[in-house]
Amino acid sequence: MESFLGGWKPLIEQRVKSDIEIAQEATLKPIQEIADQLGLTEDDWEPYGRYKAKVSAHTLKRLQNNPDGKVVLVTSINPTPAGEGKSTVTVGLGQALNRIGKKTVIALREPSLGPSMGMKGGAAGGGYSQVVPMEDINLHFTGDIHAITTANNALSAMIDNHIHQGNALDIDQRRIVWKRVLDMNDRALRNIVVGLGGPANGVPREDSFDITVASEIMAILCLSTDIDDLKSRLSKMVIAYNHSKEPITVSDLGVQGALALLLKDAIHPNLVQTLENTPAFVHGGPFANIAHGCNSVIATKMASKLGDYVVTEAGFGADLGAEKFLDIKTRAGGIDPSAVVIVVTVRALKMHGGLAKDELKNEDLEALKRGMVNVEKHIETIKTFGLPYVVAINHFVHDTDAEVQYVQDWCNKNDHPVAVAKVWADGGAGGEALAKEVVEAIENGKKDFKHIYDLDTTIEEKIQTIVKKVYGGSGVEFSSKALKQLREFKEQGWGNLPVCMAKTQYSLSDDPKKTGRPSDFTIHVRELKASIGAGFIVAITGTVMTMPGLPKKPAALNMDVDNDGLVSGLF
Amino acid sequence: MESFLGGWKPLIEQRVKSDIEIAQEATLKPIQEIADQLGLTEDDWEPYGRYKAKVSAHTLKRLQNNPDGKVVLVTSINPTPAGEGKSTVTVGLGQALNRIGKKTVIALREPSLGPSMGMKGGAAGGGYSQVVPMEDINLHFTGDIHAITTANNALSAMIDNHIHQGNALDIDQRRIVWKRVLDMNDRALRNIVVGLGGPANGVPREDSFDITVASEIMAILCLSTDIDDLKSRLSKMVIAYNHSKEPITVSDLGVQGALALLLKDAIHPNLVQTLENTPAFVHGGPFANIAHGCNSVIATKMASKLGDYVVTEAGFGADLGAEKFLDIKTRAGGIDPSAVVIVVTVRALKMHGGLAKDELKNEDLEALKRGMVNVEKHIETIKTFGLPYVVAINHFVHDTDAEVQYVQDWCNKNDHPVAVAKVWADGGAGGEALAKEVVEAIENGKKDFKHIYDLDTTIEEKIQTIVKKVYGGSGVEFSSKALKQLREFKEQGWGNLPVCMAKTQYSLSDDPKKTGRPSDFTIHVRELKASIGAGFIVAITGTVMTMPGLPKKPAALNMDVDNDGLVSGLF
């Protein structure tokens, strides 16, 4: 049966021509078959087109006595412009585990549409390790992100309307911390003034739009365990302060029910498949800087109830994504991870060894050697969390045998489990070696999982712990503003929340230029942000961008769809 | 099978308790059955949940040799706060036609989500004449409106980015006519300043958000006949003027392909059903003031290829909705209407006869008598268009027999076909008398359909014609700005486009207080707007609101969803 919505087939055929014959032989199964394969009944799920479905969050109740599958987290070294391919390895590993007889379900993040208008490139794997229908997943998909945009902006409208209608809560319009959002790269909306035009048109004030995935509502959707938890978290969101500097929350406005209603479909995980028909949940995609950057707790838990193995990912490198997964998401969802895969690429390691992007084509074992310190640090971190791990060398076509061998030898010499993953080129078949190492690590590796900090330490202590144990830094410097906030947040009773670090992903330090493994550095905490609904305190270091801009030649200029619905220029 | 998405069943059960036992016995059919019933194959449609589907626009090609069904337009007298129930009559008439053996398909507008956060009340019929799942239709539905929001704002981001990146097109940032949109009632966004914060954050300028249904893209989606037509219309949209005051279009920016891509799913009509399982397309809902206020051409044409009868509606009263349907939509879509139903209510007629809203409960035959002039004028208008018509008395429970009898007698005396429709209370059964009158009007009425103006007359002449023939006014006064625009638009070669009047819906004149049938009035055209992609010139009279606000106690305060997904407070 052809799909006129999404039209994945034409797209894939077209990629064949433009992108080394990817997925040429792939035949998607109707989503009904994928659901059947997972043992889902027709009451558990609803179709969105022929190749997508939403699986009811309530299904978790029915499955509660199923044993939990092994959760494998895919993370990476500090990313570089050379690319690491974490999503591709996640998909490839999931496919490979199935090939070696382990019933595996993948749990990925849902990509944001906005950035795809700017830069070419999807966010659902690559090559023969993709989730499909890829162009749907990268565009409107099942509407989750649009629902979050709507809920976020309904709240904004309620706040401004409350002030306009008399401001019974005494909201200080200079201290509204709730921002509007759009799923769009639009720098002109970073700093705006709203409410102009006289008394009939609201109260003038400074405001700002973030990209939707930066909304606290996205973080909440991804950490909630059910609708009640979602609503409870929404009600706690701090939207502003009154003139006595007391926090005003959503429950003060009384609109948590309306916001939850707007999210009543978005909370259900989306089920799709990979090019090799491995079931994949693609659900939720909060920013990895001011939020925790992992897919939803509900999707991960559902995957673990439906599969013997779950392969999931977290944003950025292990210093950010894995730390937040292990300290925030596992706590919120009661998730017990079994192993971690640390993705490296020869190209990225060479950048950590000091090469520039245009020098990566040539074999350079010395640069590679220098760059190994980056993965070394992340391995230490994962060991500190007490989890078994495997280093996955994500193979790129131009990597030389000597380079790949060097990384393998280094791992072997230091007793680090390692495997080469040719999943982009060969799909699941190219990931079987990795899959076997992962199974071996889970079955025979040492596991003693512990969080890196206790919740009952202070915010300051938690940050110090992360900086020293995860980043390898020497200490933390708080700005005077941050120090003031530390006191205020403690007074508010928020001191026992976990910390969500917002730091550059390019370095273990807060200076993106410091690649490799910097030492003797200090992390500068500029400001804190109270995401009380999400349930964490964001510590902002350096500049954090929450609304991207478009480049000089946006990718949109090349996009098209013909009269038969065939898409071009999207990837 | 239960539906966890949308949860229509619990909602209906709840309405039973709160809203005189509506739809208690209703049993929805899986959308598969509705599609089968229409003769659609599985290649023609894709499911969105168990009770919604998108039918491919391409299906029109397959059906092109099917005979066209009879298109019945439902319009009304000038609306009043007393309510007319046009959508309810549309649904009820469709159900009734099926009951008397005419294979009928309904084609309705898609409601906007934003207003439901403010005022209680859905927009998909009422009582026993509803389309379902009603709460889905009134919230995110299949995402069409979100797709339009995205396309509209992608264009805005491209415009500001173009200026930021060097402004090769020499766009005059004071003359950008393209606005951003959100599907939200948010007065604070009516007048804003964007691009603040220094050189890295764009170029400061005044801007404004409209509600999404006011976007020209919504009008275009509803007038397009296929994706190529959509793209061609998008490319013609005027977004700004350069410093030489020449129009800049989407094709100058080169993003029509990207915008069409973002709308590739939204262009396919949505199929749902009524409480009596009558198939209904619910697709597109452009503002009835600055746009034409009708559902999509593709949906109406598809309905006419699948049914022997199509019942569809147009926004506001016959002076606006029907005129635009007959002069704009029929031209764009090649639609040949067969008859018009003019909905009246006793309550609204009494308001046209001078009663205030709190005086409507009591029988008042004198007021009713005075109010009949309003329907009289609309009947004359429909006769001018050369179409058979039926007056439908939409029966409210408190209407007295004498009042209803009076309206019937008046119609009979003046040879106007008339029927009482008890469709809210009795569903299709309550509409059978109306259905028979409609069939009679089509089979034996006189039809000589003609547009009210010729396209090759000037914009000014077209407006004059509408004011005199449709509104019953004496003439038109153009502001100096409008006069200047008349000259400029003529120079641009836009003079042969149809005119889309933006006027208050409450009066035949441009003064909302003049109810009944005012005479000797002048229409004041304040400003023109060039909607070149939609293919019409908007003539703005009085104040036109394109971004509503929220009331003091928004409906959102009462909304909720429980942990099982049961919705409350939405309607």
PDB file of C-alpha atoms in Angstrom, chain A residues 1-7 42-50 52 54-56 58 61 113 117 135-136 139-140 146-147 149-150 153-154 156-158 160-161 164-166 180-197 200-202 209 226-229 231 253-255 257-258 260-265 268 550-552 554 556-557 559-565 567-568 570, chain B residues 1-7 42-50 52 54-56 58 61 113 117 135-136 139-140 146-147 149-150 153-154 156-158 160-161 164-166 180-197 200-202 209 226-229 231 253-255 257-258 260-265 268 550-552 554 556-557 559-565 567-568 570:
ATOM      1  CA  MET A   1       0.000   0.000   0.000  1.00  0.00           C
ATOM      2  CA  GLU A   2       1.362   3.429  -0.920  1.00  0.00           C
ATOM      3  CA  SER A   3       1.378   6.231   1.604  1.00  0.00           C
ATOM      4  CA  PHE A   4       0.333   9.579   0.197  1.00  0.00           C
ATOM      5  CA  LEU A   5       1.008  11.223   3.542  1.00  0.00           C
ATOM      6  CA  GLY A   6       4.666  11.543   4.238  1.00  0.00           C
ATOM      7  CA  GLY A   7       5.481   9.739   1.046  1.00  0.00           C
ATOM      8  CA  GLU A  42      -5.842  -2.629  19.156  1.00  0.00           C
ATOM      9  CA  ASP A  43      -6.950  -0.885  22.353  1.00  0.00           C
ATOM     10  CA  ASP A  44      -3.350   0.041  23.072  1.00  0.00           C
ATOM     11  CA  TRP A  45      -2.648   2.114  19.994  1.00  0.00           C
ATOM     12  CA  GLU A  46      -4.094   4.350  17.312  1.00  0.00           C
ATOM     13  CA  PRO A  47      -2.772   4.877  13.798  1.00  0.00           C
ATOM     14  CA  TYR A  48      -1.469   8.177  12.425  1.00  0.00           C
ATOM     15  CA  GLY A  49      -1.261   7.331   8.776  1.00  0.00           C
ATOM     16  CA  ARG A  50      -0.144   3.847   7.760  1.00  0.00           C
ATOM     17  CA  LYS A  52       3.003   5.868  12.547  1.00  0.00           C
ATOM     18  CA  LYS A  54       0.489   6.593  19.144  1.00  0.00           C
ATOM     19  CA  VAL A  55       0.581   3.996  21.881  1.00  0.00           C
ATOM     20  CA  SER A  56      -1.535   4.893  24.871  1.00  0.00           C
ATOM     21  CA  HIS A  58      -2.259   3.827  29.835  1.00  0.00           C
ATOM     22  CA  LYS A  61      -0.556  -0.050  33.478  1.00  0.00           C
ATOM     23  CA  LEU A 113      11.101  21.214  12.825  1.00  0.00           C
ATOM     24  CA  MET A 117      14.369  25.129   7.690  1.00  0.00           C
ATOM     25  CA  GLU A 135      10.442  13.278   6.571  1.00  0.00           C
ATOM     26  CA  ASP A 136       7.312  13.014   8.713  1.00  0.00           C
ATOM     27  CA  LEU A 139       8.369  17.774  10.051  1.00  0.00           C
ATOM     28  CA  HIS A 140       4.979  17.816  11.802  1.00  0.00           C
ATOM     29  CA  HIS A 146       2.771  21.803  17.954  1.00  0.00           C
ATOM     30  CA  ALA A 147       0.729  20.843  21.013  1.00  0.00           C
ATOM     31  CA  THR A 149       3.785  25.312  21.331  1.00  0.00           C
ATOM     32  CA  THR A 150       0.061  25.756  21.834  1.00  0.00           C
ATOM     33  CA  ASN A 153       1.570  30.144  24.302  1.00  0.00           C
ATOM     34  CA  ALA A 154      -1.867  29.626  25.837  1.00  0.00           C
ATOM     35  CA  SER A 156       1.545  33.290  27.904  1.00  0.00           C
ATOM     36  CA  ALA A 157      -1.782  34.631  26.694  1.00  0.00           C
ATOM     37  CA  MET A 158      -3.342  33.836  30.100  1.00  0.00           C
ATOM     38  CA  ASP A 160      -0.849  38.827  29.801  1.00  0.00           C
ATOM     39  CA  ASN A 161      -4.629  38.621  29.966  1.00  0.00           C
ATOM     40  CA  HIS A 164      -4.697  43.279  31.422  1.00  0.00           C
ATOM     41  CA  GLN A 165      -7.838  42.288  33.331  1.00  0.00           C
ATOM     42  CA  GLY A 166      -6.732  43.776  36.643  1.00  0.00           C
ATOM     43  CA  ARG A 180       6.522  32.474  24.358  1.00  0.00           C
ATOM     44  CA  VAL A 181       7.760  29.796  21.922  1.00  0.00           C
ATOM     45  CA  LEU A 182       7.697  28.812  18.257  1.00  0.00           C
ATOM     46  CA  ASP A 183       9.192  25.745  16.585  1.00  0.00           C
ATOM     47  CA  MET A 184      11.137  27.990  14.245  1.00  0.00           C
ATOM     48  CA  ASN A 185      14.630  29.421  13.911  1.00  0.00           C
ATOM     49  CA  ASP A 186      13.769  33.090  14.199  1.00  0.00           C
ATOM     50  CA  ARG A 187      16.304  35.455  15.710  1.00  0.00           C
ATOM     51  CA  ALA A 188      14.001  38.468  15.276  1.00  0.00           C
ATOM     52  CA  LEU A 189      11.845  37.065  18.088  1.00  0.00           C
ATOM     53  CA  ARG A 190      14.670  36.796  20.644  1.00  0.00           C
ATOM     54  CA  ASN A 191      14.006  40.222  22.103  1.00  0.00           C
ATOM     55  CA  ILE A 192      10.658  41.860  21.535  1.00  0.00           C
ATOM     56  CA  VAL A 193       8.200  44.251  23.117  1.00  0.00           C
ATOM     57  CA  VAL A 194       4.573  43.134  23.325  1.00  0.00           C
ATOM     58  CA  GLY A 195       1.341  44.818  24.394  1.00  0.00           C
ATOM     59  CA  LEU A 196       1.804  48.028  22.425  1.00  0.00           C
ATOM     60  CA  GLY A 197      -1.050  49.980  20.827  1.00  0.00           C
ATOM     61  CA  ALA A 200      -7.268  47.856  24.429  1.00  0.00           C
ATOM     62  CA  ASN A 201      -4.197  45.891  23.448  1.00  0.00           C
ATOM     63  CA  GLY A 202      -2.689  44.810  26.725  1.00  0.00           C
ATOM     64  CA  PHE A 209      10.351  33.777  22.065  1.00  0.00           C
ATOM     65  CA  ASP A 226       1.283   9.853  33.564  1.00  0.00           C
ATOM     66  CA  ILE A 227      -1.313  12.601  33.039  1.00  0.00           C
ATOM     67  CA  ASP A 228      -1.688  13.291  36.775  1.00  0.00           C
ATOM     68  CA  ASP A 229       2.053  13.711  37.115  1.00  0.00           C
ATOM     69  CA  LYS A 231      -0.653  18.137  35.482  1.00  0.00           C
ATOM     70  CA  LEU A 253      -3.474  31.160  37.534  1.00  0.00           C
ATOM     71  CA  GLY A 254      -5.532  27.952  37.635  1.00  0.00           C
ATOM     72  CA  VAL A 255      -4.832  26.797  34.093  1.00  0.00           C
ATOM     73  CA  GLY A 257      -6.084  21.606  33.587  1.00  0.00           C
ATOM     74  CA  ALA A 258      -6.293  23.499  30.301  1.00  0.00           C
ATOM     75  CA  ALA A 260      -2.821  19.281  30.387  1.00  0.00           C
ATOM     76  CA  LEU A 261      -5.864  19.079  28.106  1.00  0.00           C
ATOM     77  CA  LEU A 262      -3.854  20.603  25.265  1.00  0.00           C
ATOM     78  CA  LEU A 263      -1.213  17.905  25.845  1.00  0.00           C
ATOM     79  CA  LYS A 264      -3.594  14.960  26.245  1.00  0.00           C
ATOM     80  CA  ASP A 265      -2.526  13.387  22.935  1.00  0.00           C
ATOM     81  CA  HIS A 268       1.250   9.201  24.265  1.00  0.00           C
ATOM     82  CA  LEU A 550      18.640  31.060  10.093  1.00  0.00           C
ATOM     83  CA  PRO A 551      21.834  31.045   8.005  1.00  0.00           C
ATOM     84  CA  LYS A 552      22.440  33.276   4.984  1.00  0.00           C
ATOM     85  CA  PRO A 554      18.494  28.661   4.542  1.00  0.00           C
ATOM     86  CA  ALA A 556      14.284  26.100   2.866  1.00  0.00           C
ATOM     87  CA  LEU A 557      15.450  27.613  -0.422  1.00  0.00           C
ATOM     88  CA  MET A 559      12.880  22.465  -0.507  1.00  0.00           C
ATOM     89  CA  ASP A 560      10.005  21.480  -2.716  1.00  0.00           C
ATOM     90  CA  VAL A 561       7.057  19.163  -3.081  1.00  0.00           C
ATOM     91  CA  ASP A 562       5.597  18.266  -6.453  1.00  0.00           C
ATOM     92  CA  ASN A 563       1.966  17.824  -7.409  1.00  0.00           C
ATOM     93  CA  ASP A 564       2.078  14.139  -6.479  1.00  0.00           C
ATOM     94  CA  GLY A 565       3.397  14.929  -3.019  1.00  0.00           C
ATOM     95  CA  VAL A 567       9.377  15.770  -1.400  1.00  0.00           C
ATOM     96  CA  SER A 568      12.790  17.145  -2.303  1.00  0.00           C
ATOM     97  CA  LEU A 570      14.505  18.221   2.919  1.00  0.00           C
TER      98      LEU A 570
ATOM     99  CA  MET B   1     -13.096  -0.432  20.326  1.00  0.00           C
ATOM    100  CA  GLU B   2     -12.353   2.415  22.703  1.00  0.00           C
ATOM    101  CA  SER B   3     -10.460   5.450  21.527  1.00  0.00           C
ATOM    102  CA  PHE B   4      -7.917   6.727  24.024  1.00  0.00           C
ATOM    103  CA  LEU B   5      -7.084   9.624  21.768  1.00  0.00           C
ATOM    104  CA  GLY B   6      -9.746  12.221  21.761  1.00  0.00           C
ATOM    105  CA  GLY B   7     -11.884  10.162  24.075  1.00  0.00           C
ATOM    106  CA  GLU B  42      -7.321   2.049   1.128  1.00  0.00           C
ATOM    107  CA  ASP B  43      -5.000   3.925  -1.230  1.00  0.00           C
ATOM    108  CA  ASP B  44      -7.319   6.936  -1.035  1.00  0.00           C
ATOM    109  CA  TRP B  45      -7.095   7.612   2.674  1.00  0.00           C
ATOM    110  CA  GLU B  46      -5.001   7.317   5.820  1.00  0.00           C
ATOM    111  CA  PRO B  47      -6.245   7.041   9.392  1.00  0.00           C
ATOM    112  CA  TYR B  48      -5.608   9.601  12.145  1.00  0.00           C
ATOM    113  CA  GLY B  49      -6.729   7.672  15.132  1.00  0.00           C
ATOM    114  CA  ARG B  50      -9.752   5.382  14.808  1.00  0.00           C
ATOM    115  CA  LYS B  52     -10.537  10.524  11.687  1.00  0.00           C
ATOM    116  CA  LYS B  54      -7.227  12.265   5.661  1.00  0.00           C
ATOM    117  CA  VAL B  55      -8.433  11.541   2.149  1.00  0.00           C
ATOM    118  CA  SER B  56      -5.795  12.183  -0.478  1.00  0.00           C
ATOM    119  CA  HIS B  58      -5.179  13.002  -5.506  1.00  0.00           C
ATOM    120  CA  LYS B  61      -8.283  12.647 -10.137  1.00  0.00           C
ATOM    121  CA  LEU B 113      -8.402  26.286  18.647  1.00  0.00           C
ATOM    122  CA  MET B 117      -9.517  28.908  25.313  1.00  0.00           C
ATOM    123  CA  GLU B 135     -13.161  17.699  21.082  1.00  0.00           C
ATOM    124  CA  ASP B 136     -10.500  16.583  18.615  1.00  0.00           C
ATOM    125  CA  LEU B 139      -8.499  21.168  19.440  1.00  0.00           C
ATOM    126  CA  HIS B 140      -5.494  19.982  17.417  1.00  0.00           C
ATOM    127  CA  HIS B 146      -0.621  24.048  13.145  1.00  0.00           C
ATOM    128  CA  ALA B 147       0.896  23.415   9.716  1.00  0.00           C
ATOM    129  CA  THR B 149       0.995  28.499  11.612  1.00  0.00           C
ATOM    130  CA  THR B 150       4.337  26.904  10.842  1.00  0.00           C
ATOM    131  CA  ASN B 153       5.920  31.910  10.541  1.00  0.00           C
ATOM    132  CA  ALA B 154       8.621  30.189   8.492  1.00  0.00           C
ATOM    133  CA  SER B 156       8.182  35.598   8.553  1.00  0.00           C
ATOM    134  CA  ALA B 157      11.501  34.186   9.749  1.00  0.00           C
ATOM    135  CA  MET B 158      12.753  34.106   6.128  1.00  0.00           C
ATOM    136  CA  ASP B 160      13.525  38.985   8.739  1.00  0.00           C
ATOM    137  CA  ASN B 161      16.504  36.757   8.005  1.00  0.00           C
ATOM    138  CA  HIS B 164      19.383  40.647   8.521  1.00  0.00           C
ATOM    139  CA  GLN B 165      21.640  38.934   5.977  1.00  0.00           C
ATOM    140  CA  GLY B 166      22.016  41.943   3.717  1.00  0.00           C
ATOM    141  CA  ARG B 180       3.222  36.401  12.073  1.00  0.00           C
ATOM    142  CA  VAL B 181       0.375  34.201  13.392  1.00  0.00           C
ATOM    143  CA  LEU B 182      -0.615  31.987  16.318  1.00  0.00           C
ATOM    144  CA  ASP B 183      -3.801  29.977  16.809  1.00  0.00           C
ATOM    145  CA  MET B 184      -4.414  31.763  20.088  1.00  0.00           C
ATOM    146  CA  ASN B 185      -6.478  34.648  21.424  1.00  0.00           C
ATOM    147  CA  ASP B 186      -3.662  36.918  22.498  1.00  0.00           C
ATOM    148  CA  ARG B 187      -4.175  40.655  22.419  1.00  0.00           C
ATOM    149  CA  ALA B 188      -0.651  41.333  23.705  1.00  0.00           C
ATOM    150  CA  LEU B 189       0.666  40.222  20.312  1.00  0.00           C
ATOM    151  CA  ARG B 190      -1.440  42.657  18.262  1.00  0.00           C
ATOM    152  CA  ASN B 191       1.225  45.334  18.223  1.00  0.00           C
ATOM    153  CA  ILE B 192       4.800  44.378  18.940  1.00  0.00           C
ATOM    154  CA  VAL B 193       8.379  45.359  18.135  1.00  0.00           C
ATOM    155  CA  VAL B 194      10.711  42.568  17.030  1.00  0.00           C
ATOM    156  CA  GLY B 195      14.429  42.379  16.294  1.00  0.00           C
ATOM    157  CA  LEU B 196      15.617  44.167  19.419  1.00  0.00           C
ATOM    158  CA  GLY B 197      18.834  43.307  21.273  1.00  0.00           C
ATOM    159  CA  ALA B 200      23.161  39.698  16.345  1.00  0.00           C
ATOM    160  CA  ASN B 201      19.410  39.622  16.874  1.00  0.00           C
ATOM    161  CA  GLY B 202      17.988  41.008  13.668  1.00  0.00           C
ATOM    162  CA  PHE B 209       0.544  38.606  15.204  1.00  0.00           C
ATOM    163  CA  ASP B 226      -4.128  20.840  -5.999  1.00  0.00           C
ATOM    164  CA  ILE B 227      -0.526  21.126  -4.742  1.00  0.00           C
ATOM    165  CA  ASP B 228       0.645  22.898  -7.923  1.00  0.00           C
ATOM    166  CA  ASP B 229      -2.118  25.470  -7.560  1.00  0.00           C
ATOM    167  CA  LYS B 231       2.386  26.458  -4.694  1.00  0.00           C
ATOM    168  CA  LEU B 253      12.350  35.061  -1.723  1.00  0.00           C
ATOM    169  CA  GLY B 254      12.219  31.624  -3.362  1.00  0.00           C
ATOM    170  CA  VAL B 255      10.535  29.773  -0.521  1.00  0.00           C
ATOM    171  CA  GLY B 257       8.518  25.124  -2.297  1.00  0.00           C
ATOM    172  CA  ALA B 258       9.333  25.046   1.401  1.00  0.00           C
ATOM    173  CA  ALA B 260       4.139  24.019   0.114  1.00  0.00           C
ATOM    174  CA  LEU B 261       6.187  21.231   1.694  1.00  0.00           C
ATOM    175  CA  LEU B 262       5.053  22.333   5.142  1.00  0.00           C
ATOM    176  CA  LEU B 263       1.449  22.128   3.877  1.00  0.00           C
ATOM    177  CA  LYS B 264       1.775  18.817   2.040  1.00  0.00           C
ATOM    178  CA  ASP B 265      -0.427  16.966   4.545  1.00  0.00           C
ATOM    179  CA  HIS B 268      -5.698  16.634   2.164  1.00  0.00           C
ATOM    180  CA  LEU B 550      -9.342  36.578  26.064  1.00  0.00           C
ATOM    181  CA  PRO B 551     -12.209  37.541  28.371  1.00  0.00           C
ATOM    182  CA  LYS B 552     -11.837  38.281  32.091  1.00  0.00           C
ATOM    183  CA  PRO B 554     -11.300  32.537  30.131  1.00  0.00           C
ATOM    184  CA  ALA B 556      -9.534  27.632  30.055  1.00  0.00           C
ATOM    185  CA  LEU B 557     -10.051  28.073  33.789  1.00  0.00           C
ATOM    186  CA  MET B 559     -10.893  22.872  31.490  1.00  0.00           C
ATOM    187  CA  ASP B 560      -9.404  19.651  32.716  1.00  0.00           C
ATOM    188  CA  VAL B 561      -8.372  16.167  31.746  1.00  0.00           C
ATOM    189  CA  ASP B 562      -8.115  13.324  34.241  1.00  0.00           C
ATOM    190  CA  ASN B 563      -5.557  10.570  34.435  1.00  0.00           C
ATOM    191  CA  ASP B 564      -7.624   8.357  32.135  1.00  0.00           C
ATOM    192  CA  GLY B 565      -7.796  11.073  29.482  1.00  0.00           C
ATOM    193  CA  VAL B 567     -11.958  15.700  29.147  1.00  0.00           C
ATOM    194  CA  SER B 568     -14.067  18.260  30.987  1.00  0.00           C
ATOM    195  CA  LEU B 570     -14.160  22.090  26.898  1.00  0.00           C
TER     196      LEU B 570
END
